Amino acid sequence: MGTWDIGPFDNDTAADFSYRVDSASAEKKADVLRTAFREVTGTGDAYLDADLSMEAIASAALVAAQCPGGEAVTTSYGPKEPLGVLPVELRAEAVAALDRVLAEPSELLELWEESDGEEWKTGVRTLRGVLAGG
């Protein structure tokens, strides 16, 4: 899985995703995040690939960093370039994506449940709470 910890950027997929965010022009950075959310929510009841989930969680962390109570993304695996002010409507899309990540059938959820994934799930739920404003 290329994962070394439970944080949003503590896996190879999210670190690679950061490069994609950095590579986007200033005007397109929000679109990169929105696409990550929509790829997850667009799966409906189909099996959700872990890589899509990891990108959505990383995107959600970037959006949450601009919310009241959000934590700055300070890891060296996150984007290096500033994101600018992100559209507020991304918060609802991020919440929907995180809800989908935590719902079956989800490969990332299954992988974490094979180990002690409660701490990971708590982190995702905390991130969701920041995005939902509570």
mmCIF file of C-alpha atoms in Angstrom:
data_model
loop_
_atom_site.group_PDB
_atom_site.id
_atom_site.type_symbol
_atom_site.label_atom_id
_atom_site.label_comp_id
_atom_site.label_asym_id
_atom_site.label_seq_id
_atom_site.Cartn_x
_atom_site.Cartn_y
_atom_site.Cartn_z
ATOM 1 C CA MET A 1 0.000 0.000 0.000
ATOM 2 C CA GLY A 2 3.052 2.321 0.341
ATOM 3 C CA THR A 3 1.725 3.737 3.617
ATOM 4 C CA TRP A 4 3.836 4.669 6.611
ATOM 5 C CA ASP A 5 1.332 6.343 8.939
ATOM 6 C CA ILE A 6 -2.328 7.360 9.254
ATOM 7 C CA GLY A 7 -2.130 11.005 8.129
ATOM 8 C CA PRO A 8 -3.614 12.327 4.872
ATOM 9 C CA PHE A 9 -0.176 12.557 3.224
ATOM 10 C CA ASP A 10 1.424 9.518 4.851
ATOM 11 C CA ASN A 11 1.311 7.347 1.745
ATOM 12 C CA ASP A 12 2.943 7.244 -1.677
ATOM 13 C CA THR A 13 -0.265 8.025 -3.567
ATOM 14 C CA ALA A 14 -0.926 11.250 -1.647
ATOM 15 C CA ALA A 15 2.690 12.324 -2.003
ATOM 16 C CA ASP A 16 2.447 11.817 -5.777
ATOM 17 C CA PHE A 17 -0.878 13.665 -5.775
ATOM 18 C CA SER A 18 0.852 16.653 -4.141
ATOM 19 C CA TYR A 19 3.080 16.912 -7.183
ATOM 20 C CA ARG A 20 -0.018 17.023 -9.420
ATOM 21 C CA VAL A 21 -1.462 19.842 -7.296
ATOM 22 C CA ASP A 22 1.826 21.745 -7.493
ATOM 23 C CA SER A 23 1.983 21.236 -11.261
ATOM 24 C CA ALA A 24 -1.436 22.819 -11.806
ATOM 25 C CA SER A 25 -1.655 26.529 -12.530
ATOM 26 C CA ALA A 26 -2.943 28.737 -9.709
ATOM 27 C CA GLU A 27 -6.363 28.930 -11.389
ATOM 28 C CA LYS A 28 -6.622 25.136 -11.727
ATOM 29 C CA LYS A 29 -5.544 23.952 -8.264
ATOM 30 C CA ALA A 30 -9.120 23.910 -6.927
ATOM 31 C CA ASP A 31 -10.160 21.905 -10.009
ATOM 32 C CA VAL A 32 -7.557 19.244 -9.187
ATOM 33 C CA LEU A 33 -9.037 18.877 -5.697
ATOM 34 C CA ARG A 34 -12.620 18.897 -7.018
ATOM 35 C CA THR A 35 -11.749 16.150 -9.504
ATOM 36 C CA ALA A 36 -10.357 13.987 -6.704
ATOM 37 C CA PHE A 37 -13.615 14.361 -4.768
ATOM 38 C CA ARG A 38 -15.798 13.637 -7.782
ATOM 39 C CA GLU A 39 -13.828 10.555 -8.779
ATOM 40 C CA VAL A 40 -14.683 9.110 -5.374
ATOM 41 C CA THR A 41 -18.309 10.207 -5.151
ATOM 42 C CA GLY A 42 -18.886 9.192 -8.761
ATOM 43 C CA THR A 43 -18.301 5.534 -7.946
ATOM 44 C CA GLY A 44 -21.760 5.200 -6.416
ATOM 45 C CA ASP A 45 -22.088 1.712 -4.976
ATOM 46 C CA ALA A 46 -19.216 0.306 -7.069
ATOM 47 C CA TYR A 47 -15.973 -0.832 -5.453
ATOM 48 C CA LEU A 48 -13.855 2.223 -4.568
ATOM 49 C CA ASP A 49 -10.150 1.973 -5.397
ATOM 50 C CA ALA A 50 -7.741 2.803 -2.549
ATOM 51 C CA ASP A 51 -5.686 5.244 -4.645
ATOM 52 C CA LEU A 52 -8.752 7.371 -5.397
ATOM 53 C CA SER A 53 -9.578 7.397 -1.694
ATOM 54 C CA MET A 54 -6.056 8.465 -0.732
ATOM 55 C CA GLU A 55 -6.172 11.364 -3.186
ATOM 56 C CA ALA A 56 -9.578 12.465 -1.880
ATOM 57 C CA ILE A 57 -8.373 12.384 1.729
ATOM 58 C CA ALA A 58 -5.300 14.426 0.822
ATOM 59 C CA SER A 59 -7.524 16.901 -1.042
ATOM 60 C CA ALA A 60 -9.865 17.105 1.936
ATOM 61 C CA ALA A 61 -6.933 17.907 4.224
ATOM 62 C CA LEU A 62 -5.942 20.789 1.942
ATOM 63 C CA VAL A 63 -9.474 22.189 1.975
ATOM 64 C CA ALA A 64 -9.823 21.667 5.738
ATOM 65 C CA ALA A 65 -6.618 23.630 6.314
ATOM 66 C CA GLN A 66 -8.568 26.727 5.225
ATOM 67 C CA CYS A 67 -11.537 26.020 7.526
ATOM 68 C CA PRO A 68 -11.982 27.292 11.069
ATOM 69 C CA GLY A 69 -10.327 24.710 13.309
ATOM 70 C CA GLY A 70 -8.431 23.181 10.399
ATOM 71 C CA GLU A 71 -4.799 22.214 10.671
ATOM 72 C CA ALA A 72 -2.169 23.492 8.279
ATOM 73 C CA VAL A 73 -0.610 20.869 6.021
ATOM 74 C CA THR A 74 3.028 21.039 7.057
ATOM 75 C CA THR A 75 4.328 17.655 5.977
ATOM 76 C CA SER A 76 7.121 17.586 3.423
ATOM 77 C CA TYR A 77 4.924 15.202 1.395
ATOM 78 C CA GLY A 78 2.224 17.836 0.826
ATOM 79 C CA PRO A 79 2.145 20.467 -1.907
ATOM 80 C CA LYS A 80 5.017 22.953 -1.877
ATOM 81 C CA GLU A 81 3.218 25.715 -3.797
ATOM 82 C CA PRO A 82 0.514 27.891 -2.196
ATOM 83 C CA LEU A 83 -3.044 26.941 -3.085
ATOM 84 C CA GLY A 84 -4.593 30.361 -2.766
ATOM 85 C CA VAL A 85 -8.054 30.739 -1.284
ATOM 86 C CA LEU A 86 -10.123 27.691 -2.168
ATOM 87 C CA PRO A 87 -13.851 27.926 -2.990
ATOM 88 C CA VAL A 88 -16.038 27.312 0.068
ATOM 89 C CA GLU A 89 -18.231 24.902 -1.915
ATOM 90 C CA LEU A 90 -15.332 22.421 -1.984
ATOM 91 C CA ARG A 91 -16.059 21.717 1.685
ATOM 92 C CA ALA A 92 -19.348 19.935 0.931
ATOM 93 C CA GLU A 93 -17.728 17.953 -1.879
ATOM 94 C CA ALA A 94 -14.939 16.928 0.483
ATOM 95 C CA VAL A 95 -17.462 15.779 3.109
ATOM 96 C CA ALA A 96 -19.300 13.672 0.526
ATOM 97 C CA ALA A 97 -16.025 12.118 -0.643
ATOM 98 C CA LEU A 98 -14.935 11.246 2.903
ATOM 99 C CA ASP A 99 -18.351 9.705 3.587
ATOM 100 C CA ARG A 100 -17.883 7.521 0.506
ATOM 101 C CA VAL A 101 -14.349 6.496 1.540
ATOM 102 C CA LEU A 102 -15.736 5.280 4.871
ATOM 103 C CA ALA A 103 -18.601 3.320 3.256
ATOM 104 C CA GLU A 104 -18.463 -0.179 1.792
ATOM 105 C CA PRO A 105 -17.310 -1.213 -0.701
ATOM 106 C CA SER A 106 -14.065 0.707 -0.191
ATOM 107 C CA GLU A 107 -10.653 -0.854 -0.695
ATOM 108 C CA LEU A 108 -8.873 1.625 1.585
ATOM 109 C CA LEU A 109 -11.393 1.021 4.355
ATOM 110 C CA GLU A 110 -10.894 -2.723 3.958
ATOM 111 C CA LEU A 111 -7.109 -2.378 4.065
ATOM 112 C CA TRP A 112 -7.244 -0.351 7.271
ATOM 113 C CA GLU A 113 -9.722 -2.765 8.839
ATOM 114 C CA GLU A 114 -7.228 -5.599 8.249
ATOM 115 C CA SER A 115 -4.967 -3.836 10.751
ATOM 116 C CA ASP A 116 -5.982 -1.592 13.622
ATOM 117 C CA GLY A 117 -7.740 1.025 11.532
ATOM 118 C CA GLU A 118 -9.714 2.748 14.286
ATOM 119 C CA GLU A 119 -7.146 5.520 14.656
ATOM 120 C CA TRP A 120 -7.173 6.085 10.881
ATOM 121 C CA LYS A 121 -10.993 6.183 10.809
ATOM 122 C CA THR A 122 -11.006 8.633 13.722
ATOM 123 C CA GLY A 123 -8.616 10.882 11.779
ATOM 124 C CA VAL A 124 -10.838 10.814 8.695
ATOM 125 C CA ARG A 125 -13.928 11.532 10.797
ATOM 126 C CA THR A 126 -12.143 14.430 12.519
ATOM 127 C CA LEU A 127 -11.208 15.859 9.135
ATOM 128 C CA ARG A 128 -14.839 15.488 8.052
ATOM 129 C CA GLY A 129 -15.984 17.339 11.160
ATOM 130 C CA VAL A 130 -13.754 20.308 10.384
ATOM 131 C CA LEU A 131 -15.076 20.422 6.811
ATOM 132 C CA ALA A 132 -18.690 20.146 7.948
ATOM 133 C CA GLY A 133 -18.173 22.994 10.387
ATOM 134 C CA GLY A 134 -18.502 21.057 13.563
#
